[in-house]
Short mmCIF file of C-alpha atoms in Angstrom, two decimals:
data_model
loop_
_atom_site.label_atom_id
_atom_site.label_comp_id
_atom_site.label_asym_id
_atom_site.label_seq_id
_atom_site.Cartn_x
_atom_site.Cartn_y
_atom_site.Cartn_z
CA UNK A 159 -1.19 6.98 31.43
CA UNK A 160 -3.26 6.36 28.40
CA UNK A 161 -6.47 7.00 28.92
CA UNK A 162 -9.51 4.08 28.77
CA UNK A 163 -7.58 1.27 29.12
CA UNK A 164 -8.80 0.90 32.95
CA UNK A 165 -12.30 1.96 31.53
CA UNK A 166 -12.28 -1.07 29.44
CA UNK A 167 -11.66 -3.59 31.98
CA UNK A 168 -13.97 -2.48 34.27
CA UNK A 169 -17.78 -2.56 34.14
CA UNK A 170 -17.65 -6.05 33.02
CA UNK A 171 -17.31 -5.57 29.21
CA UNK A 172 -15.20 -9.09 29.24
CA UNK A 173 -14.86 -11.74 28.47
CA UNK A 174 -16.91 -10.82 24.84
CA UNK A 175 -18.30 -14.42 24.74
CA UNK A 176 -21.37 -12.69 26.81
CA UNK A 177 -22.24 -10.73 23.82
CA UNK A 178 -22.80 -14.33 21.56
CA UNK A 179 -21.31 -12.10 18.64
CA UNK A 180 -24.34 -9.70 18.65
CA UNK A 181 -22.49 -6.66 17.18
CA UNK A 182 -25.69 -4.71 18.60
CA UNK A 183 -24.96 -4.98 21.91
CA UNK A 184 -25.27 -2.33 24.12
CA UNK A 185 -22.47 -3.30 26.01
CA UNK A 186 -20.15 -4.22 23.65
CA UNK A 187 -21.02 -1.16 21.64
CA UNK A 188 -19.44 1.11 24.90
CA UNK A 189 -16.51 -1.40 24.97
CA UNK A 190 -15.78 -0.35 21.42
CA UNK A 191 -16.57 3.01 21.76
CA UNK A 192 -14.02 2.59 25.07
CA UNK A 193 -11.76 1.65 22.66
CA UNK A 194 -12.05 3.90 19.87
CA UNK A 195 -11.16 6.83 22.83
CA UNK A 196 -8.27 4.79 24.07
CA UNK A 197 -6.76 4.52 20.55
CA UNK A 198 -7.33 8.14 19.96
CA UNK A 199 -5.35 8.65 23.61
CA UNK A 200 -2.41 6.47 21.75
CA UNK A 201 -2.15 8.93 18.54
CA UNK A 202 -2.21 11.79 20.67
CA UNK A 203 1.15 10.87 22.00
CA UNK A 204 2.87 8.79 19.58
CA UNK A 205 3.97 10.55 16.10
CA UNK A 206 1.37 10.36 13.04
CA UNK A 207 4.28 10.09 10.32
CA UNK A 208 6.04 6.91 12.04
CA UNK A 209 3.16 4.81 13.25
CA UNK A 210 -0.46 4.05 12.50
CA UNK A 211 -2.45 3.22 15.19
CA UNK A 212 -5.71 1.22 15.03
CA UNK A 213 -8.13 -1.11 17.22
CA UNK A 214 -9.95 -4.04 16.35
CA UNK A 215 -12.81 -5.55 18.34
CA UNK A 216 -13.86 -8.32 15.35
CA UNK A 217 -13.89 -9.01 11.91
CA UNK A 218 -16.79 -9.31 9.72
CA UNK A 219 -19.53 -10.83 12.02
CA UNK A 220 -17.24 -12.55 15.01
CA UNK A 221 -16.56 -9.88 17.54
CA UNK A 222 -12.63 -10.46 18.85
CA UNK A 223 -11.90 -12.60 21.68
CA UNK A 224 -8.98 -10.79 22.72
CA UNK A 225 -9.67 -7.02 21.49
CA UNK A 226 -6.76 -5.13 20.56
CA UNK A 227 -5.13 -2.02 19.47
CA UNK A 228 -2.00 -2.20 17.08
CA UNK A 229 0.87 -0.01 16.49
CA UNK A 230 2.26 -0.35 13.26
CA UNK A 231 5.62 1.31 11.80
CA UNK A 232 4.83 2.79 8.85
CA UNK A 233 8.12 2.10 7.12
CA UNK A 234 6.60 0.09 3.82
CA UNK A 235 2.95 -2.05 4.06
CA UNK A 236 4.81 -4.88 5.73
CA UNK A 237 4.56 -3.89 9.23
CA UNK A 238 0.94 -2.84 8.77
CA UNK A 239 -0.40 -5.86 7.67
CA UNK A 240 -1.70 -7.83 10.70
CA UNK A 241 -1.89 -10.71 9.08
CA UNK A 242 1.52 -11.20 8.40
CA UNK A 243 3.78 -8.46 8.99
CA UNK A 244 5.69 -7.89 12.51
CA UNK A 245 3.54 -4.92 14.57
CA UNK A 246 3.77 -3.50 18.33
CA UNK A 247 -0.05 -4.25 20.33
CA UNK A 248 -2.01 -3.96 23.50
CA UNK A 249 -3.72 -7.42 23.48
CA UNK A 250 -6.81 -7.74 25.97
CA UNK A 251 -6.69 -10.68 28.15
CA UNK A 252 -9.97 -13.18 27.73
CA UNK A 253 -11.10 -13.22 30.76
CA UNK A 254 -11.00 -9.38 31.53
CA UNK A 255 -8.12 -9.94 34.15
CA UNK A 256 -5.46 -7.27 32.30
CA UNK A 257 -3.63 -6.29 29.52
CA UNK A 258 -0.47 -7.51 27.59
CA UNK A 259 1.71 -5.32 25.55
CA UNK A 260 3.41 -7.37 22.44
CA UNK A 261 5.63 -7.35 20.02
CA UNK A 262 3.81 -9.41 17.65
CA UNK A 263 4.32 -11.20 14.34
CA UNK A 264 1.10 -12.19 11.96
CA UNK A 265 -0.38 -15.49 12.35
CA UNK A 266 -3.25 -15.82 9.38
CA UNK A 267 -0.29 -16.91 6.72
CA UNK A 268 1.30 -20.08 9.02
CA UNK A 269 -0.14 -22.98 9.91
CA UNK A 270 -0.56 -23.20 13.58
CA UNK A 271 2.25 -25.39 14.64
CA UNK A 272 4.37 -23.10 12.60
CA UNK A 273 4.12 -20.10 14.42
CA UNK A 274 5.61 -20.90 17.40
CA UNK A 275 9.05 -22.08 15.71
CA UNK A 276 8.98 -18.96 13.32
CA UNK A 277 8.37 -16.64 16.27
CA UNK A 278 11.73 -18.48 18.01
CA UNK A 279 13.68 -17.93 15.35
CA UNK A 280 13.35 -14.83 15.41
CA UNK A 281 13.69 -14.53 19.02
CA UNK A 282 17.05 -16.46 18.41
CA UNK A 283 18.29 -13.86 15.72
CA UNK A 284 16.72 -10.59 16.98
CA UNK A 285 19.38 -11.23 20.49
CA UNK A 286 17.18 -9.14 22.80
CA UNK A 287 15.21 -10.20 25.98
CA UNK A 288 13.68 -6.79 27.50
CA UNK A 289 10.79 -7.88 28.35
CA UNK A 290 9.54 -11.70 28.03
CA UNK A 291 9.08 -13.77 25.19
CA UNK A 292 6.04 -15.94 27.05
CA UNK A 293 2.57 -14.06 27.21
CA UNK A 294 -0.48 -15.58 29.19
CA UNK A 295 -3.64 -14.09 27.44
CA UNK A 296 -6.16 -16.54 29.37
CA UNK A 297 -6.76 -18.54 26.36
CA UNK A 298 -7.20 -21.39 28.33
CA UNK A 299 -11.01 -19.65 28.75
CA UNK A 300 -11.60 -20.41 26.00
CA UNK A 301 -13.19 -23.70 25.30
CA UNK A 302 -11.62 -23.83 21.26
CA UNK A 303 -8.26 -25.48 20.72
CA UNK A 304 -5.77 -23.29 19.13
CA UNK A 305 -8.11 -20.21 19.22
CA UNK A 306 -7.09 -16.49 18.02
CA UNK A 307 -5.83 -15.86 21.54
CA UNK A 308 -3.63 -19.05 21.89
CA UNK A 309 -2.55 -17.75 17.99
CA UNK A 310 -1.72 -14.45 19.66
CA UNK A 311 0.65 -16.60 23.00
CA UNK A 312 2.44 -17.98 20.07
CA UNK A 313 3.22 -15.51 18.28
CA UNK A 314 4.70 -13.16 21.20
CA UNK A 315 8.12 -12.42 19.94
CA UNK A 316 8.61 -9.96 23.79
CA UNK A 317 5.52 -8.88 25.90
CA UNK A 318 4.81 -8.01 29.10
CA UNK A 319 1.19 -8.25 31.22
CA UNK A 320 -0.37 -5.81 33.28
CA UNK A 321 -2.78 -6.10 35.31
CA UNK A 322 -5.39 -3.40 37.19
CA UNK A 323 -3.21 -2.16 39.78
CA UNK A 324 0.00 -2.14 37.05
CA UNK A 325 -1.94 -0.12 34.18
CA UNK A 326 -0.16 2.57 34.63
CA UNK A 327 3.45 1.54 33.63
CA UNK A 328 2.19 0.53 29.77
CA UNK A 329 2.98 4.42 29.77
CA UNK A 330 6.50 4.13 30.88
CA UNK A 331 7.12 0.69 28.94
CA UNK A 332 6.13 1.84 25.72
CA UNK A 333 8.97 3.78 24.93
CA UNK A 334 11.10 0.78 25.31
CA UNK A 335 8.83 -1.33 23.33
CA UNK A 336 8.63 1.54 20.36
CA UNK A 337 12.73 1.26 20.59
CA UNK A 338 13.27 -2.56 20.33
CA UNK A 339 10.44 -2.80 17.52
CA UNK A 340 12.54 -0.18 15.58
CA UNK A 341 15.68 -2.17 16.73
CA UNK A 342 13.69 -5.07 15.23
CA UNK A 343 12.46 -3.20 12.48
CA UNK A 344 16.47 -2.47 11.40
CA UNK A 345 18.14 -5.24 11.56
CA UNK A 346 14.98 -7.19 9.35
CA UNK A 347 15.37 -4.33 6.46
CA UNK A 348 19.00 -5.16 6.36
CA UNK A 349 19.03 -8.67 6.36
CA UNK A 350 20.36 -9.53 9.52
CA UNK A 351 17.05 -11.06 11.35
CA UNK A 352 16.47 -15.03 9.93
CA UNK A 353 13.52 -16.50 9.74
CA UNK A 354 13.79 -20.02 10.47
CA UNK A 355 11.35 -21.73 7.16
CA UNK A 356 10.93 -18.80 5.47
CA UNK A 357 8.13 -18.86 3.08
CA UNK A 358 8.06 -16.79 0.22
CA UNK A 359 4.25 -15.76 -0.42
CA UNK A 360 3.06 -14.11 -3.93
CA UNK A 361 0.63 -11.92 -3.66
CA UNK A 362 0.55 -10.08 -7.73
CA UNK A 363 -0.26 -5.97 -7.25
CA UNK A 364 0.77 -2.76 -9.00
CA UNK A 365 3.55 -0.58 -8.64
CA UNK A 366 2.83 2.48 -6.39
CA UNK A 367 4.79 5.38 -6.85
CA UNK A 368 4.32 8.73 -8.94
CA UNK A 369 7.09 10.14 -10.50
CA UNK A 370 5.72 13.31 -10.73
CA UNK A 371 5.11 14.04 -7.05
CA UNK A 372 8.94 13.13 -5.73
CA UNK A 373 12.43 12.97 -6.93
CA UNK A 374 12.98 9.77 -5.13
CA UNK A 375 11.32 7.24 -2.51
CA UNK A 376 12.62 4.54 -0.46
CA UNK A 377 12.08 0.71 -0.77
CA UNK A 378 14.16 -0.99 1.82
CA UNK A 379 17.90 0.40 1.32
CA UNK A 380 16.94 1.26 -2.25
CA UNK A 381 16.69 4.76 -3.53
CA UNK A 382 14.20 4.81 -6.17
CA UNK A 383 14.27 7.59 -8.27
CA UNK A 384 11.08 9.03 -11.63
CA UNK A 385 13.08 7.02 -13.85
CA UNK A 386 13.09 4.08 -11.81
CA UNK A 387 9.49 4.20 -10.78
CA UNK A 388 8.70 4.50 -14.79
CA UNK A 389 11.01 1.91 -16.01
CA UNK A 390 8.79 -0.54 -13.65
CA UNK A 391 5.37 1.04 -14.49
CA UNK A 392 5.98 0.68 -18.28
CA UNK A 393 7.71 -3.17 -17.61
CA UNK A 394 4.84 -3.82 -15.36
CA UNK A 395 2.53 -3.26 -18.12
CA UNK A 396 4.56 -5.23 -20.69
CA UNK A 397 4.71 -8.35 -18.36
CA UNK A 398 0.58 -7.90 -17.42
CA UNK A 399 -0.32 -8.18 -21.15
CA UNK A 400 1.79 -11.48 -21.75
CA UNK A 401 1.05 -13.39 -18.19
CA UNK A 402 -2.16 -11.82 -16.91
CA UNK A 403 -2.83 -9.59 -14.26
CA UNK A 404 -2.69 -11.72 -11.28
CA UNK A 405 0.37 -13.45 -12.46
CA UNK A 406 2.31 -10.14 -12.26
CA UNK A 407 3.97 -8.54 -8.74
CA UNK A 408 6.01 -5.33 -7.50
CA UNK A 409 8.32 -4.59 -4.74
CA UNK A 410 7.81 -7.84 -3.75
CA UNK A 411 9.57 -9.20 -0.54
CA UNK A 412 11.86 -12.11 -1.72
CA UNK A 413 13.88 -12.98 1.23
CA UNK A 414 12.94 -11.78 4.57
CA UNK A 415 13.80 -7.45 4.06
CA UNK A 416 14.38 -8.04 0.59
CA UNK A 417 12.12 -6.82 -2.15
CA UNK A 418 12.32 -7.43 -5.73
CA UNK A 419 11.25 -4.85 -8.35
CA UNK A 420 9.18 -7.01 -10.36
CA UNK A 421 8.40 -10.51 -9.75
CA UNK A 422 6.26 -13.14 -12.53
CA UNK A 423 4.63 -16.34 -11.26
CA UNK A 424 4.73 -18.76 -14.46
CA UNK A 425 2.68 -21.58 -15.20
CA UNK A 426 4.69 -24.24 -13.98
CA UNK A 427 4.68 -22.23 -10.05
CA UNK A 428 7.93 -20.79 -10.61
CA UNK A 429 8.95 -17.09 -10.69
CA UNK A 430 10.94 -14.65 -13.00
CA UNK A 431 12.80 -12.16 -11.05
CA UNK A 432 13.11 -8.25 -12.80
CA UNK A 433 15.76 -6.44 -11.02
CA UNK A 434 16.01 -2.39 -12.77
CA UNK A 435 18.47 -0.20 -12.26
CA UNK A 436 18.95 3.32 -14.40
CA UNK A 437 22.48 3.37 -15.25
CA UNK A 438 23.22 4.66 -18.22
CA UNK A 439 24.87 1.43 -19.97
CA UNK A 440 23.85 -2.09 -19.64
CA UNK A 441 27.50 -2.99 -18.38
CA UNK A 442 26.88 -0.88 -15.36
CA UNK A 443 23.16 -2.28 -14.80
CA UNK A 444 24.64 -5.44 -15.07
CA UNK A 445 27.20 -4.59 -12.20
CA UNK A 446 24.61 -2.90 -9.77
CA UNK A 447 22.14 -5.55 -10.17
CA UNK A 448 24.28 -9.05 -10.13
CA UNK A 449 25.03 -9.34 -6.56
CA UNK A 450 20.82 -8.62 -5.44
CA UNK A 451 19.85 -10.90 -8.09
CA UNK A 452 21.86 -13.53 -7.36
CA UNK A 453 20.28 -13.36 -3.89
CA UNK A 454 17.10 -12.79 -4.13
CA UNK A 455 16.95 -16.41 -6.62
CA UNK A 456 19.16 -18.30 -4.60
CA UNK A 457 19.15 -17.22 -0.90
CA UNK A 458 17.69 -19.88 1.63
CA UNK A 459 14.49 -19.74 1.65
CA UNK A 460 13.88 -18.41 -1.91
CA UNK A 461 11.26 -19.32 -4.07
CA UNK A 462 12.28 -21.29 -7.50
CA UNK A 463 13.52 -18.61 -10.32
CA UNK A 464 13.65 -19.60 -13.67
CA UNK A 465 15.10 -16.86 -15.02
CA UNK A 466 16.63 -13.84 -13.60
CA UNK A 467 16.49 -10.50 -15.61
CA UNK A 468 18.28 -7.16 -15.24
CA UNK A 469 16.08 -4.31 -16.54
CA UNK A 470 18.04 -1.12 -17.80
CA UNK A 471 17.12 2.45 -19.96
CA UNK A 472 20.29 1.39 -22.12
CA UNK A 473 20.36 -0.99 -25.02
CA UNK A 474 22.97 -4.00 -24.10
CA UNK A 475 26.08 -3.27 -26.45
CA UNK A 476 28.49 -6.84 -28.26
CA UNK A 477 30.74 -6.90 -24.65
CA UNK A 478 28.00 -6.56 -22.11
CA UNK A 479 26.56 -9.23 -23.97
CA UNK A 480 29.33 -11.72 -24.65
CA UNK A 481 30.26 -11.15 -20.65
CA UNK A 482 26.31 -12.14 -19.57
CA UNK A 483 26.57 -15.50 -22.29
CA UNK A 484 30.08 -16.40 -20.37
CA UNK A 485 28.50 -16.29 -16.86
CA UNK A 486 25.71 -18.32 -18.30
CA UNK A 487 27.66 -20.81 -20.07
CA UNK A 488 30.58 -21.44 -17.00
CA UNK A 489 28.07 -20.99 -14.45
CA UNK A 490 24.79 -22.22 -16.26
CA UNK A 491 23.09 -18.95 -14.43
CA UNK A 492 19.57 -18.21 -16.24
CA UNK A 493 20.24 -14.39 -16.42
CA UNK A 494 19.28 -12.15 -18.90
CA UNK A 495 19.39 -8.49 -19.90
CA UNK A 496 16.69 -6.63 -21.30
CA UNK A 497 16.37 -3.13 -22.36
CA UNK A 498 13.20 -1.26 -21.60
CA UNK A 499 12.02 1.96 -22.49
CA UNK A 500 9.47 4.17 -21.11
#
């Protein structure tokens, strides 16, 4: 079993309303502290390099209603963003009464009525039903409509709850939870899971990356290799010095599992979309690229591209060129090629 959990329920540390958001509380000082241990419990048998593991009893000066520890895949920044991103967690109820295990998707980005249908949808798509896609974290004890708890019901994509006497089978669950959130995890980085009203967000940040530590990383189903992570680092800083820092974003997710290399928010709201590749002519940048492009700007769901641009090491020679101005002209496509250098 992991260790503290029943610790943490007992000795009355809950409901945390008792502690009036005094962060010096004795009491709610050994609940974290209970906490903290039980987390520590979690790494011990789960592996470092696939999931980070973290509590949270508050934020800033409100101390949580429902304290929690996530699990979060550490496949790209997505799933570790609890905010937004889809994470595995051990949700205390309210009122002290047990524990739920989740499968969870962020709330802080949707308005509340949305989260419900968004966590549906992907219900709907995902196709499994393992364990229960209604959770009951006592939220009705608390006196605030639509509180963080109530958030948290909503958002249960599958979850199960445990209470003192059933503790001891989050052990033998877990394994099945850790395989359907990679199950999940899958079929979003290829495409297959659809969210019903996506909504792109922009949120403008660097390229990460070295090229001289590794020969190649992964984004999604995309091998990136020095050159690419150069060709974007020396674009990136091309695009930052005509639109502004905050106007300019990497790797940025598109469509849901689908992450452009560069992305520019104009000033009428729209977005340019930079697609590279490292071919070594334009024509066969302009092959690789086409199809992602394409869906990235006009996939449902998409946010409103102005002009599409396919980013290559190679200068674009007379019949790459005259076969880019015919797509543009029979399909009136806003695509353009441009060669950058490093």
């Amino acid at each position: 079993m992991i260790e503290h959990l029943e610790d943490s329920l007992l000795g009355d540390y809950l409901p945390t309303l008792q502690y009036d958001n005094d962060l010096k509380n004795p009491k709610f000082l050994q609940l974290k502290s209970i906490l903290k241990k039980a987390e520590e419990s979690l790494k011990d048998i789960l592996p470092n390099d696939l999931y980070q593991i973290k509590n949270r009893t508050g934020q800033f000066k409100n101390i949580a209603l429902c304290p929690w520890i996530g699990i979060h895949s550490r496949q790209n920044e997505y799933y570790q963003n609890a905010q937004e991103g889809i994470y595995l967690t051990l949700l205390w109820k309210v009122d002290g009464s047990g524990i739920c295990v989740s499968l969870q998707i962020g709330t802080n980005s949707q308005k509340p009525n949305e989260i419900r249908p968004r966590t549906l949808s992907i219900i709907n798509s995902w196709g499994l039903s393992t364990f229960s896609n209604e959770i009951d974290l006592a939220s009705s004890f608390v006196e605030k409509p639509r509180s963080r708890p109530w958030a948290y019901e909503q958002a249960n994509i599958e979850g199960k709850e445990y209470d003192l006497d059933s503790l001891a089978e989050i052990t033998n669950d877990l394994p099945v939870f850790l395989n359907n959130y990679e199950s999940l995890i899958e079929q979003r980085e290829n495409g297959e899971l659809i969210y019903q009203g996506w909504k792109f967000s922009f949120n403008a940040k660097k390229p990460k990356g070295s090229s001289s530590k590794s020969k190649k990383r992964e984004i999604g189903e995309t091998e990136v290799t020095h050159l690419h992570i150069d060709l974007q680092k020396a674009l990136f800083e091309v695009l930052v010095s005509k639109y502004g820092i905050k106007n300019v974003d990497s790797e940025t997710e598109i469509i849901p599992g689908k992450f452009a290399d560069l992305v520019v928010r104009l000033e009428s709201g729209n977005f340019e979309i930079y697609e590279i590749k490292t071919k070594p002519t334009a024509r066969k940048c302009i092959r690789e690229a086409l199809g992602q492009i394409l869906e990235y700007s006009y996939w449902p769901g998409s946010p409103i591209v102005e002009k599409m641009w396919i980013v290559g090491p190679a200068s674009i020679d007379d019949d790459s060129s005259a076969y880019l101005n015919t797509i543009k002209e029979e399909f009136a496509m806003p695509i353009e090629y441009i060669h950058q250098s490093i």
